[in-house]
PDB file of N, CA and C in Angstrom:
ATOM      1  N   ARG X   1      -5.375  11.318 -14.005  1.00 56.00           N
ATOM      2  CA  ARG X   1      -6.038  10.053 -13.663  1.00 56.00           C
ATOM      3  C   ARG X   1      -5.094   9.109 -12.942  1.00 56.00           C
ATOM      4  N   LEU X   2      -3.850   9.033 -13.409  1.00 59.00           N
ATOM      5  CA  LEU X   2      -2.884   8.160 -12.741  1.00 59.00           C
ATOM      6  C   LEU X   2      -2.654   8.602 -11.311  1.00 59.00           C
ATOM      7  N   ALA X   3      -2.575   9.916 -11.109  1.00 61.00           N
ATOM      8  CA  ALA X   3      -2.357  10.424  -9.750  1.00 61.00           C
ATOM      9  C   ALA X   3      -3.522  10.037  -8.850  1.00 61.00           C
ATOM     10  N   ASP X   4      -4.738  10.088  -9.380  1.00 61.00           N
ATOM     11  CA  ASP X   4      -5.912   9.719  -8.587  1.00 61.00           C
ATOM     12  C   ASP X   4      -5.839   8.254  -8.164  1.00 61.00           C
ATOM     13  N   SER X   5      -5.514   7.372  -9.091  1.00 60.00           N
ATOM     14  CA  SER X   5      -5.459   5.951  -8.740  1.00 60.00           C
ATOM     15  C   SER X   5      -4.281   5.669  -7.820  1.00 60.00           C
ATOM     16  N   ALA X   6      -3.200   6.431  -7.948  1.00 59.00           N
ATOM     17  CA  ALA X   6      -2.069   6.259  -7.034  1.00 59.00           C
ATOM     18  C   ALA X   6      -2.480   6.654  -5.628  1.00 59.00           C
ATOM     19  N   ALA X   7      -3.226   7.745  -5.510  1.00 60.00           N
ATOM     20  CA  ALA X   7      -3.698   8.185  -4.195  1.00 60.00           C
ATOM     21  C   ALA X   7      -4.630   7.137  -3.599  1.00 60.00           C
ATOM     22  N   GLU X   8      -5.476   6.544  -4.434  1.00 59.00           N
ATOM     23  CA  GLU X   8      -6.361   5.479  -3.957  1.00 59.00           C
ATOM     24  C   GLU X   8      -5.539   4.295  -3.468  1.00 59.00           C
ATOM     25  N   GLY X   9      -4.477   3.979  -4.179  1.00 59.00           N
ATOM     26  CA  GLY X   9      -3.620   2.868  -3.773  1.00 59.00           C
ATOM     27  C   GLY X   9      -2.989   3.115  -2.419  1.00 59.00           C
ATOM     28  N   VAL X  10      -2.548   4.355  -2.194  1.00 60.00           N
ATOM     29  CA  VAL X  10      -1.957   4.687  -0.897  1.00 60.00           C
ATOM     30  C   VAL X  10      -3.002   4.550   0.190  1.00 60.00           C
ATOM     31  N   ALA X  11      -4.212   5.059  -0.060  1.00 58.00           N
ATOM     32  CA  ALA X  11      -5.277   4.986   0.937  1.00 58.00           C
ATOM     33  C   ALA X  11      -5.616   3.525   1.246  1.00 58.00           C
ATOM     34  N   ALA X  12      -5.615   2.684   0.211  1.00 57.00           N
ATOM     35  CA  ALA X  12      -5.935   1.274   0.413  1.00 57.00           C
ATOM     36  C   ALA X  12      -4.799   0.556   1.133  1.00 57.00           C
ATOM     37  N   ALA X  13      -3.572   0.982   0.865  1.00 56.00           N
ATOM     38  CA  ALA X  13      -2.418   0.306   1.458  1.00 56.00           C
ATOM     39  C   ALA X  13      -2.266   0.639   2.935  1.00 56.00           C
ATOM     40  N   VAL X  14      -2.762   1.812   3.331  1.00 57.00           N
ATOM     41  CA  VAL X  14      -2.635   2.234   4.728  1.00 57.00           C
ATOM     42  C   VAL X  14      -4.025   2.369   5.334  1.00 57.00           C
ATOM     43  N   PRO X  15      -4.588   1.254   5.794  1.00 57.00           N
ATOM     44  CA  PRO X  15      -5.934   1.310   6.375  1.00 57.00           C
ATOM     45  C   PRO X  15      -5.937   2.101   7.676  1.00 57.00           C
ATOM     46  N   GLU X  16      -7.067   2.723   7.974  1.00 58.00           N
ATOM     47  CA  GLU X  16      -7.164   3.507   9.201  1.00 58.00           C
ATOM     48  C   GLU X  16      -7.327   2.566  10.389  1.00 58.00           C
ATOM     49  N   THR X  17      -6.225   2.348  11.105  1.00 55.00           N
ATOM     50  CA  THR X  17      -6.264   1.513  12.302  1.00 55.00           C
ATOM     51  C   THR X  17      -5.637   2.285  13.438  1.00 55.00           C
ATOM     52  N   SER X  18      -6.034   1.986  14.646  1.00 55.00           N
ATOM     53  CA  SER X  18      -5.413   2.637  15.793  1.00 55.00           C
ATOM     54  C   SER X  18      -3.977   2.144  15.916  1.00 55.00           C
ATOM     55  N   GLU X  19      -3.100   2.990  16.446  1.00 55.00           N
ATOM     56  CA  GLU X  19      -1.672   2.647  16.507  1.00 55.00           C
ATOM     57  C   GLU X  19      -1.435   1.310  17.213  1.00 55.00           C
ATOM     58  N   GLY X  20      -2.131   1.069  18.319  1.00 53.00           N
ATOM     59  CA  GLY X  20      -1.921  -0.159  19.065  1.00 53.00           C
ATOM     60  C   GLY X  20      -2.341  -1.387  18.286  1.00 53.00           C
ATOM     61  N   GLN X  21      -3.260  -1.202  17.340  1.00 53.00           N
ATOM     62  CA  GLN X  21      -3.798  -2.330  16.587  1.00 53.00           C
ATOM     63  C   GLN X  21      -2.884  -2.714  15.423  1.00 53.00           C
ATOM     64  N   ALA X  22      -2.022  -1.794  15.005  1.00 56.00           N
ATOM     65  CA  ALA X  22      -1.178  -2.044  13.839  1.00 56.00           C
ATOM     66  C   ALA X  22      -0.077  -3.034  14.200  1.00 56.00           C
ATOM     67  N   ALA X  23      -0.295  -4.299  13.890  1.00 66.00           N
ATOM     68  CA  ALA X  23       0.704  -5.326  14.189  1.00 66.00           C
ATOM     69  C   ALA X  23       1.883  -5.194  13.239  1.00 66.00           C
ATOM     70  N   GLU X  24       1.605  -4.712  12.024  1.00 68.00           N
ATOM     71  CA  GLU X  24       2.631  -4.578  10.997  1.00 68.00           C
ATOM     72  C   GLU X  24       3.290  -3.207  11.123  1.00 68.00           C
ATOM     73  N   PRO X  25       4.608  -3.143  11.041  1.00 79.00           N
ATOM     74  CA  PRO X  25       5.276  -1.837  11.123  1.00 79.00           C
ATOM     75  C   PRO X  25       4.863  -0.920   9.974  1.00 79.00           C
ATOM     76  N   LEU X  26       4.856   0.371  10.252  1.00 81.00           N
ATOM     77  CA  LEU X  26       4.438   1.347   9.244  1.00 81.00           C
ATOM     78  C   LEU X  26       5.313   1.249   8.003  1.00 81.00           C
ATOM     79  N   GLU X  27       6.612   1.031   8.196  1.00 86.00           N
ATOM     80  CA  GLU X  27       7.523   0.944   7.054  1.00 86.00           C
ATOM     81  C   GLU X  27       7.094  -0.172   6.101  1.00 86.00           C
ATOM     82  N   ALA X  28       6.700  -1.309   6.657  1.00 87.00           N
ATOM     83  CA  ALA X  28       6.299  -2.442   5.822  1.00 87.00           C
ATOM     84  C   ALA X  28       5.028  -2.107   5.045  1.00 87.00           C
ATOM     85  N   ARG X  29       4.075  -1.429   5.710  1.00 86.00           N
ATOM     86  CA  ARG X  29       2.834  -1.051   5.027  1.00 86.00           C
ATOM     87  C   ARG X  29       3.116  -0.052   3.919  1.00 86.00           C
ATOM     88  N   LEU X  30       3.985   0.917   4.202  1.00 89.00           N
ATOM     89  CA  LEU X  30       4.323   1.917   3.186  1.00 89.00           C
ATOM     90  C   LEU X  30       5.026   1.259   2.008  1.00 89.00           C
ATOM     91  N   GLU X  31       5.943   0.343   2.310  1.00 92.00           N
ATOM     92  CA  GLU X  31       6.689  -0.319   1.240  1.00 92.00           C
ATOM     93  C   GLU X  31       5.743  -1.105   0.339  1.00 92.00           C
ATOM     94  N   ARG X  32       4.755  -1.787   0.950  1.00 91.00           N
ATOM     95  CA  ARG X  32       3.792  -2.541   0.155  1.00 91.00           C
ATOM     96  C   ARG X  32       2.961  -1.593  -0.703  1.00 91.00           C
ATOM     97  N   GLY X  33       2.580  -0.459  -0.122  1.00 91.00           N
ATOM     98  CA  GLY X  33       1.811   0.528  -0.880  1.00 91.00           C
ATOM     99  C   GLY X  33       2.600   1.060  -2.061  1.00 91.00           C
ATOM    100  N   ILE X  34       3.885   1.333  -1.835  1.00 92.00           N
ATOM    101  CA  ILE X  34       4.735   1.840  -2.914  1.00 92.00           C
ATOM    102  C   ILE X  34       4.879   0.781  -3.997  1.00 92.00           C
ATOM    103  N   SER X  35       4.987  -0.470  -3.598  1.00 93.00           N
ATOM    104  CA  SER X  35       5.087  -1.554  -4.576  1.00 93.00           C
ATOM    105  C   SER X  35       3.827  -1.628  -5.428  1.00 93.00           C
ATOM    106  N   LYS X  36       2.666  -1.452  -4.793  1.00 93.00           N
ATOM    107  CA  LYS X  36       1.402  -1.476  -5.535  1.00 93.00           C
ATOM    108  C   LYS X  36       1.366  -0.350  -6.554  1.00 93.00           C
ATOM    109  N   ILE X  37       1.822   0.842  -6.135  1.00 91.00           N
ATOM    110  CA  ILE X  37       1.815   1.987  -7.041  1.00 91.00           C
ATOM    111  C   ILE X  37       2.791   1.746  -8.191  1.00 91.00           C
ATOM    112  N   ALA X  38       3.965   1.201  -7.877  1.00 91.00           N
ATOM    113  CA  ALA X  38       4.955   0.912  -8.915  1.00 91.00           C
ATOM    114  C   ALA X  38       4.382  -0.083  -9.918  1.00 91.00           C
ATOM    115  N   ALA X  39       3.685  -1.092  -9.433  1.00 92.00           N
ATOM    116  CA  ALA X  39       3.068  -2.078 -10.318  1.00 92.00           C
ATOM    117  C   ALA X  39       2.003  -1.418 -11.182  1.00 92.00           C
ATOM    118  N   LEU X  40       1.273  -0.480 -10.592  1.00 90.00           N
ATOM    119  CA  LEU X  40       0.226   0.234 -11.317  1.00 90.00           C
ATOM    120  C   LEU X  40       0.824   1.007 -12.486  1.00 90.00           C
ATOM    121  N   PHE X  41       1.943   1.694 -12.241  1.00 88.00           N
ATOM    122  CA  PHE X  41       2.550   2.521 -13.282  1.00 88.00           C
ATOM    123  C   PHE X  41       3.263   1.686 -14.333  1.00 88.00           C
ATOM    124  N   SER X  42       3.739   0.502 -13.966  1.00 88.00           N
ATOM    125  CA  SER X  42       4.505  -0.299 -14.918  1.00 88.00           C
ATOM    126  C   SER X  42       3.601  -1.182 -15.776  1.00 88.00           C
ATOM    127  N   ARG X  43       2.285  -1.127 -15.560  1.00 82.00           N
ATOM    128  CA  ARG X  43       1.354  -1.919 -16.364  1.00 82.00           C
ATOM    129  C   ARG X  43       1.388  -1.490 -17.815  1.00 82.00           C
TER     130      ARG X  43
END
């Protein structure tokens, strides 16, 4: 179950946008997604 919600968090953290539309660098989006997952596990 935790793995499922972690996968959902990653999907939510990285929205499907075209490359040109992504104003935010991929690293920043990934880092935010990882932070969300870390917060999820530390609850």
